[in-house]
Short mmCIF file of C-alpha atoms in Angstrom, two decimals:
data_model
loop_
_atom_site.label_atom_id
_atom_site.label_comp_id
_atom_site.label_asym_id
_atom_site.label_seq_id
_atom_site.Cartn_x
_atom_site.Cartn_y
_atom_site.Cartn_z
CA MET A 1 0.00 0.00 0.00
CA ILE A 2 0.96 3.66 -0.27
CA ALA A 3 0.33 5.93 2.71
CA HIS A 4 -0.39 9.50 1.67
CA VAL A 5 0.70 12.11 4.23
CA THR A 6 -0.22 15.77 3.87
CA ASN A 7 1.83 18.49 5.48
CA ALA A 8 -1.17 19.65 7.51
CA TYR A 9 -1.65 16.14 8.91
CA ALA A 10 2.04 15.62 9.67
CA THR A 11 2.51 18.91 11.50
CA ARG A 12 -0.54 18.46 13.75
CA CYS A 13 0.34 14.86 14.73
CA ASP A 14 2.08 13.87 17.93
CA LYS A 15 5.69 13.58 16.79
CA LYS A 16 6.42 10.40 18.70
CA TRP A 17 3.44 8.64 17.12
CA LEU A 18 4.21 10.07 13.67
CA SER A 19 7.73 8.69 13.88
CA HIS A 20 6.34 5.33 14.98
CA ILE A 21 3.74 4.98 12.20
CA CYS A 22 6.20 6.06 9.50
CA CYS A 23 8.54 3.29 10.59
CA ARG A 24 5.68 0.76 10.75
CA ILE A 25 4.78 1.68 7.18
CA ILE A 26 8.35 1.17 6.00
CA GLU A 27 8.96 -1.96 8.07
CA ASN A 28 5.99 -3.71 6.47
CA GLY A 29 6.95 -2.95 2.89
CA HIS A 30 4.62 -0.01 2.24
CA TYR A 31 5.46 3.36 0.69
CA ILE A 32 4.91 6.97 1.78
CA SER A 33 3.53 9.58 -0.61
CA CYS A 34 4.06 13.26 0.24
CA ASP A 35 5.53 16.49 -1.09
CA ALA A 36 9.19 17.46 -0.64
CA THR A 37 8.53 19.69 2.38
CA THR A 38 6.61 16.96 4.19
CA GLN A 39 9.26 14.37 3.34
CA GLU A 40 11.92 16.54 4.94
CA TYR A 41 9.69 17.02 7.98
CA LEU A 42 9.09 13.26 8.37
CA LEU A 43 12.78 12.47 8.11
CA ASP A 44 13.51 15.09 10.77
CA VAL A 45 10.79 13.71 13.09
CA VAL A 46 12.15 10.17 12.86
CA ASP A 47 15.67 11.46 13.41
CA ARG A 48 14.53 13.24 16.58
CA GLU A 49 11.97 10.79 17.95
CA GLY A 50 12.87 7.39 16.53
CA SER A 51 14.94 4.64 18.08
CA SER A 52 18.40 3.85 16.69
CA TRP A 53 16.87 0.99 14.72
CA GLU A 54 14.12 3.21 13.28
CA LYS A 55 16.63 5.87 12.24
CA GLU A 56 18.68 3.25 10.44
CA LEU A 57 15.55 1.81 8.83
CA ILE A 58 14.42 5.07 7.24
CA ARG A 59 17.97 5.86 6.08
CA LYS A 60 18.51 2.50 4.39
CA SER A 61 15.07 2.09 2.82
CA LYS A 62 13.54 4.14 0.02
CA PRO A 63 9.97 4.62 1.24
CA PHE A 64 9.31 7.68 -0.93
CA ASP A 65 10.46 6.08 -4.18
CA PHE A 66 7.73 4.09 -5.91
CA THR A 67 7.13 3.53 -9.59
CA ARG A 68 4.20 4.69 -11.71
CA GLU A 69 3.19 1.04 -12.02
CA GLU A 70 3.09 0.65 -8.22
CA GLN A 71 1.11 3.87 -7.90
CA THR A 72 -1.40 2.57 -10.47
CA TYR A 73 -2.01 -0.89 -9.01
CA MET A 74 -1.35 -0.49 -5.29
CA THR A 75 -3.90 1.09 -2.96
CA THR A 76 -3.16 4.64 -1.81
CA LEU A 77 -4.73 5.69 1.49
CA SER A 78 -4.54 9.07 3.17
CA LEU A 79 -3.62 8.80 6.85
CA ASP A 80 -5.86 11.69 7.82
CA ASN A 81 -8.92 9.61 6.87
CA PHE A 82 -8.23 7.09 9.62
CA THR A 83 -7.76 6.93 13.37
CA GLU A 84 -4.39 6.03 14.86
CA LYS A 85 -5.67 2.52 15.65
CA GLN A 86 -6.87 2.07 12.08
CA CYS A 87 -3.52 3.27 10.71
CA GLU A 88 -1.83 0.63 12.87
CA ALA A 89 -4.08 -2.04 11.38
CA LEU A 90 -3.68 -0.81 7.80
CA PHE A 91 0.09 -0.58 7.79
CA GLY A 92 1.11 -2.83 10.67
CA GLU A 93 -1.09 -5.92 10.42
CA ARG A 94 -0.82 -8.58 7.76
CA SER A 95 -3.36 -8.90 4.96
CA ILE A 96 -5.44 -12.05 4.52
CA LEU A 97 -6.79 -14.11 1.64
CA ILE A 98 -10.00 -15.81 2.75
CA LEU A 99 -10.19 -19.26 1.18
CA GLU A 100 -12.82 -21.97 1.20
CA ASN A 101 -10.20 -24.58 2.07
CA ALA A 102 -6.92 -22.94 3.04
CA VAL A 103 -5.35 -26.25 4.10
CA TYR A 104 -5.08 -27.46 0.51
CA GLU A 105 -5.60 -24.33 -1.58
CA TRP A 106 -2.91 -22.06 -0.14
CA ASP A 107 0.00 -24.08 -1.53
CA VAL A 108 -1.59 -23.86 -4.97
CA TYR A 109 -1.90 -20.07 -4.88
CA LYS A 110 1.63 -19.70 -3.54
CA HIS A 111 2.83 -21.77 -6.49
CA ILE A 112 0.87 -19.64 -8.96
CA ILE A 113 2.33 -16.43 -7.50
CA ASP A 114 5.84 -17.87 -7.60
CA THR A 115 5.32 -18.88 -11.24
CA TYR A 116 3.99 -15.45 -12.19
CA LYS A 117 7.08 -13.66 -10.92
CA HIS A 118 8.11 -14.06 -14.57
CA ASP A 119 4.87 -12.44 -15.79
CA LYS A 120 5.43 -10.47 -18.98
CA GLN A 121 3.27 -7.51 -17.97
CA HIS A 122 3.84 -7.04 -14.24
CA PRO A 123 6.83 -9.09 -13.00
CA ASN A 124 7.81 -6.51 -10.35
CA LEU A 125 4.35 -6.49 -8.79
CA MET A 126 4.27 -10.29 -8.74
CA LYS A 127 7.67 -10.35 -7.03
CA LYS A 128 6.33 -7.87 -4.49
CA LEU A 129 3.40 -10.21 -3.88
CA LEU A 130 5.76 -13.15 -3.37
CA LEU A 131 7.84 -11.10 -0.95
CA ALA A 132 4.72 -10.27 1.06
CA ILE A 133 4.01 -14.00 1.42
CA ASN A 134 7.59 -14.82 2.37
CA ASN A 135 7.52 -12.07 5.01
CA ASN A 136 4.12 -13.23 6.33
CA ARG A 137 2.47 -9.96 5.33
CA LEU A 138 -0.04 -11.87 3.20
CA ALA A 139 -1.46 -14.99 4.80
CA PRO A 140 -4.30 -17.46 4.19
CA TYR A 141 -7.46 -17.56 6.28
CA HIS A 142 -9.49 -20.75 6.37
CA GLY A 143 -13.09 -19.86 5.59
CA GLY A 144 -14.57 -23.35 5.65
CA GLY A 145 -16.71 -22.82 2.55
CA TRP A 146 -17.99 -19.74 0.72
CA THR A 147 -21.18 -19.62 2.79
CA GLN A 148 -19.06 -18.57 5.79
CA HIS A 149 -17.19 -15.75 4.03
CA GLN A 150 -19.52 -12.96 5.13
CA GLN A 151 -19.40 -14.12 8.74
CA HIS A 152 -15.60 -14.24 8.75
CA ILE A 153 -15.30 -10.79 7.21
CA GLU A 154 -17.71 -9.33 9.76
CA GLN A 155 -15.82 -11.00 12.61
CA GLN A 156 -12.52 -9.55 11.43
CA GLU A 157 -14.07 -6.10 11.04
CA ALA A 158 -15.46 -6.29 14.56
CA SER A 159 -11.96 -6.75 15.95
CA LEU A 160 -8.56 -6.40 14.29
CA TYR A 161 -9.66 -4.67 11.07
CA SER A 162 -12.32 -2.36 12.48
CA GLY A 163 -13.25 0.16 9.79
CA VAL A 164 -10.50 -1.00 7.40
CA GLY A 165 -11.45 -4.57 6.45
CA ARG A 166 -12.16 -3.69 2.82
CA TYR A 167 -8.49 -2.75 2.39
CA LYS A 168 -6.92 -5.73 4.19
CA MET A 169 -8.90 -8.76 3.00
CA CYS A 170 -9.60 -10.54 -0.25
CA ALA A 171 -12.28 -13.25 -0.40
CA LEU A 172 -11.95 -16.04 -2.95
CA LEU A 173 -14.66 -18.51 -3.87
CA ASP A 174 -15.63 -21.09 -6.47
CA SER A 175 -18.46 -20.21 -8.82
CA ASP A 176 -19.75 -23.81 -9.08
CA SER A 177 -21.16 -22.72 -12.44
CA VAL A 178 -22.43 -25.51 -14.70
CA SER A 179 -21.97 -23.39 -17.82
CA GLU A 180 -20.53 -20.03 -18.83
CA ASN A 181 -22.21 -16.96 -17.29
CA CYS A 182 -24.45 -19.19 -15.20
CA ILE A 183 -23.59 -18.27 -11.61
CA PRO A 184 -25.87 -20.11 -9.15
CA SER A 185 -28.59 -18.04 -7.46
CA ASP A 186 -27.39 -19.09 -4.00
CA ARG A 187 -24.47 -16.64 -4.36
CA VAL A 188 -26.77 -13.59 -4.43
CA LYS A 189 -26.59 -12.76 -0.71
CA LEU A 190 -22.79 -12.95 -0.63
CA TYR A 191 -22.48 -11.06 -3.92
CA CYS A 192 -24.63 -8.21 -2.58
CA PHE A 193 -22.67 -8.11 0.69
CA LEU A 194 -19.32 -7.94 -1.08
CA CYS A 195 -20.56 -5.29 -3.53
CA GLY A 196 -22.37 -3.24 -0.89
CA GLU A 197 -25.79 -3.74 -2.49
CA ASP A 198 -29.27 -4.47 -1.18
CA THR A 199 -30.47 -8.01 -1.93
CA GLU A 200 -34.03 -6.72 -2.48
CA SER A 201 -32.90 -4.54 -5.38
CA PHE A 202 -30.75 -7.27 -6.93
CA GLU A 203 -31.37 -7.50 -10.68
CA GLY A 204 -28.64 -9.95 -11.68
CA TYR A 205 -24.92 -10.54 -11.35
CA ASP A 206 -22.86 -7.76 -12.89
CA LEU A 207 -19.61 -9.35 -14.10
CA ASN A 208 -18.08 -5.87 -14.35
CA LYS A 209 -18.21 -5.69 -10.55
CA ILE A 210 -16.45 -9.04 -10.18
CA TYR A 211 -13.81 -9.13 -12.91
CA THR A 212 -12.32 -5.70 -12.35
CA LEU A 213 -9.74 -3.92 -10.19
CA ASN A 214 -12.27 -1.24 -9.26
CA GLN A 215 -14.68 -3.22 -7.12
CA PRO A 216 -17.35 -1.16 -5.35
CA LEU A 217 -16.65 -2.32 -1.77
CA TYR A 218 -14.61 -5.40 -0.89
CA VAL A 219 -11.77 -6.97 -2.85
CA TRP A 220 -12.90 -10.44 -3.91
CA HIS A 221 -12.75 -12.94 -6.73
CA MET A 222 -14.96 -15.75 -7.94
CA TRP A 223 -13.45 -18.26 -10.31
CA TYR A 224 -14.89 -17.81 -13.80
CA LYS A 225 -14.64 -21.54 -14.39
CA ARG A 226 -16.42 -23.95 -12.04
CA CYS A 227 -13.63 -24.15 -9.43
CA ILE A 228 -9.84 -24.14 -9.11
CA GLU A 229 -9.61 -27.80 -10.21
CA ASN A 230 -10.82 -26.79 -13.68
CA TYR A 231 -7.74 -24.64 -14.18
CA PHE A 232 -5.45 -27.68 -14.33
CA PRO A 233 -5.12 -29.61 -17.62
CA ASN A 234 -5.44 -33.37 -17.86
CA ASP A 235 -1.69 -33.88 -17.87
CA ALA A 236 -1.42 -32.24 -14.44
CA TYR A 237 -3.73 -34.94 -13.07
CA GLU A 238 -1.89 -37.65 -14.97
CA GLU A 239 1.43 -36.42 -13.59
CA ALA A 240 -0.10 -36.92 -10.13
CA GLN A 241 -0.98 -40.51 -11.08
CA MET A 242 -4.69 -39.97 -11.69
CA ASP A 243 -6.75 -41.42 -14.53
CA THR A 244 -8.34 -38.78 -16.79
CA SER A 245 -9.80 -41.17 -19.37
CA LYS A 246 -13.38 -40.22 -18.42
CA ILE A 247 -12.75 -36.58 -19.32
CA THR A 248 -13.71 -36.36 -22.98
CA GLU A 249 -14.86 -32.73 -22.91
CA THR A 250 -12.55 -29.97 -24.13
CA GLY A 251 -12.50 -26.18 -24.17
CA VAL A 252 -15.40 -24.37 -22.53
CA ASN A 253 -17.25 -27.64 -21.94
CA ARG A 254 -14.39 -28.87 -19.74
CA ASP A 255 -14.32 -25.59 -17.79
CA TYR A 256 -17.59 -26.45 -16.02
CA LEU A 257 -17.14 -30.15 -15.33
CA LYS A 258 -17.28 -31.42 -11.78
CA ILE A 259 -13.78 -32.84 -11.86
CA SER A 260 -14.23 -35.01 -8.75
CA GLU A 261 -16.95 -36.96 -10.59
CA LYS A 262 -14.73 -37.55 -13.61
CA ILE A 263 -11.53 -38.63 -11.90
CA THR A 264 -11.87 -41.65 -9.65
CA GLY A 265 -10.04 -41.18 -6.38
CA TYR A 266 -9.62 -37.42 -6.62
CA SER A 267 -10.08 -35.55 -3.34
CA LYS A 268 -9.17 -32.04 -2.18
CA ASP A 269 -6.02 -33.21 -0.38
CA LYS A 270 -4.55 -34.08 -3.81
CA LEU A 271 -4.96 -30.50 -5.10
CA PRO A 272 -1.40 -29.32 -4.21
CA SER A 273 0.13 -32.21 -6.16
CA LEU A 274 -1.34 -30.83 -9.40
CA THR A 275 1.15 -27.93 -9.44
CA SER A 276 4.30 -30.04 -9.81
CA LYS A 277 4.72 -29.55 -13.57
CA MET A 278 2.71 -26.36 -14.03
CA SER A 279 4.43 -23.43 -15.74
CA ARG A 280 3.15 -19.94 -16.31
CA ARG A 281 2.41 -20.89 -19.93
CA LYS A 282 0.32 -23.86 -18.79
CA TYR A 283 -1.59 -21.76 -16.26
CA GLU A 284 -2.33 -19.18 -18.97
CA THR A 285 -3.62 -21.70 -21.51
CA GLY A 286 -7.38 -21.49 -21.94
CA LEU A 287 -7.93 -18.63 -19.50
CA LYS A 288 -10.69 -16.08 -19.89
CA HIS A 289 -9.33 -12.58 -20.60
CA PHE A 290 -10.74 -9.30 -19.35
CA TYR A 291 -10.18 -5.75 -20.57
CA VAL A 292 -9.46 -3.82 -17.37
CA ASP A 293 -8.63 -0.11 -17.38
CA GLY A 294 -7.35 -0.31 -20.94
CA GLU A 295 -5.26 -3.44 -20.35
CA ASP A 296 -5.82 -7.00 -21.50
CA LEU A 297 -5.47 -9.31 -18.46
CA SER A 298 -5.91 -13.04 -18.11
CA GLU A 299 -8.07 -14.12 -15.18
CA LEU A 300 -5.07 -15.22 -13.12
CA GLN A 301 -3.28 -11.93 -13.75
CA LEU A 302 -6.41 -10.10 -12.65
CA PHE A 303 -6.73 -12.19 -9.49
CA LEU A 304 -3.09 -11.60 -8.53
CA LEU A 305 -3.40 -7.86 -9.13
CA LYS A 306 -6.36 -7.87 -6.75
CA LEU A 307 -4.03 -9.32 -4.12
CA VAL A 308 -1.54 -6.52 -4.85
CA ARG A 309 -4.27 -4.07 -3.83
CA ILE A 310 -4.40 -5.43 -0.26
CA ILE A 311 -0.68 -5.67 0.53
#
């Protein structure tokens, strides 16, 4: 994230706290956006109020130097819009990816992120995402099924992420669609919650509110295909010693199969084994593409850029 600090905010803050929050921002891999006068003021405050370690931290790091790409895709938040406690949560606490089954899914998403560090369009952002995982600044949260996502988000917002949950969490869920653009009606309540809409005025799923980087309320993603298993080709299952002979469907028809019914012996605990021979090229094959803010993005690129928004 990028913390925006105005001169008016900086000069009215308690200097000890200002020094502390600046160092928390830097320590956790975030940037600081401000004008030259404010930058000089912040450096002076840390020099006067900070510990020896904090003084060394701000000297060695480059918290004011971020690229145009980072400014475009990372979330910028102005400190004067939040309380001190909220600033601590935003820039001091780790971000979380809420998963239906974190036990088996998290290793898969870590592998995808590691593979996409060689992404042709945004390799630096993908490397930043990988660094956040390695430094435990982005962690999985076991949701226990998509029906529990709203409850988990509300619980987190009632405690650690009070007033800032929309910036620190990303919810991920399967669509369980049986065909393209056929999202089940049982997702309506969660969809409306995540988009900040009233269920009584719901008129249909708006894909432009799902497959975008400008979501109206929470950051979230629903797999366009049936579920994560549909993103692995037959040879990934065969490499893991599973029989794919019953899968005769190809292309879009395969995207909405219930894989567990087609592959005898498949269970969720085998999901991580599917990544062993997966390359970025293999992950990209057959993906739906979206035109987002003037840029052509595959679904996996879009999902990973959503994660960039919460770190």
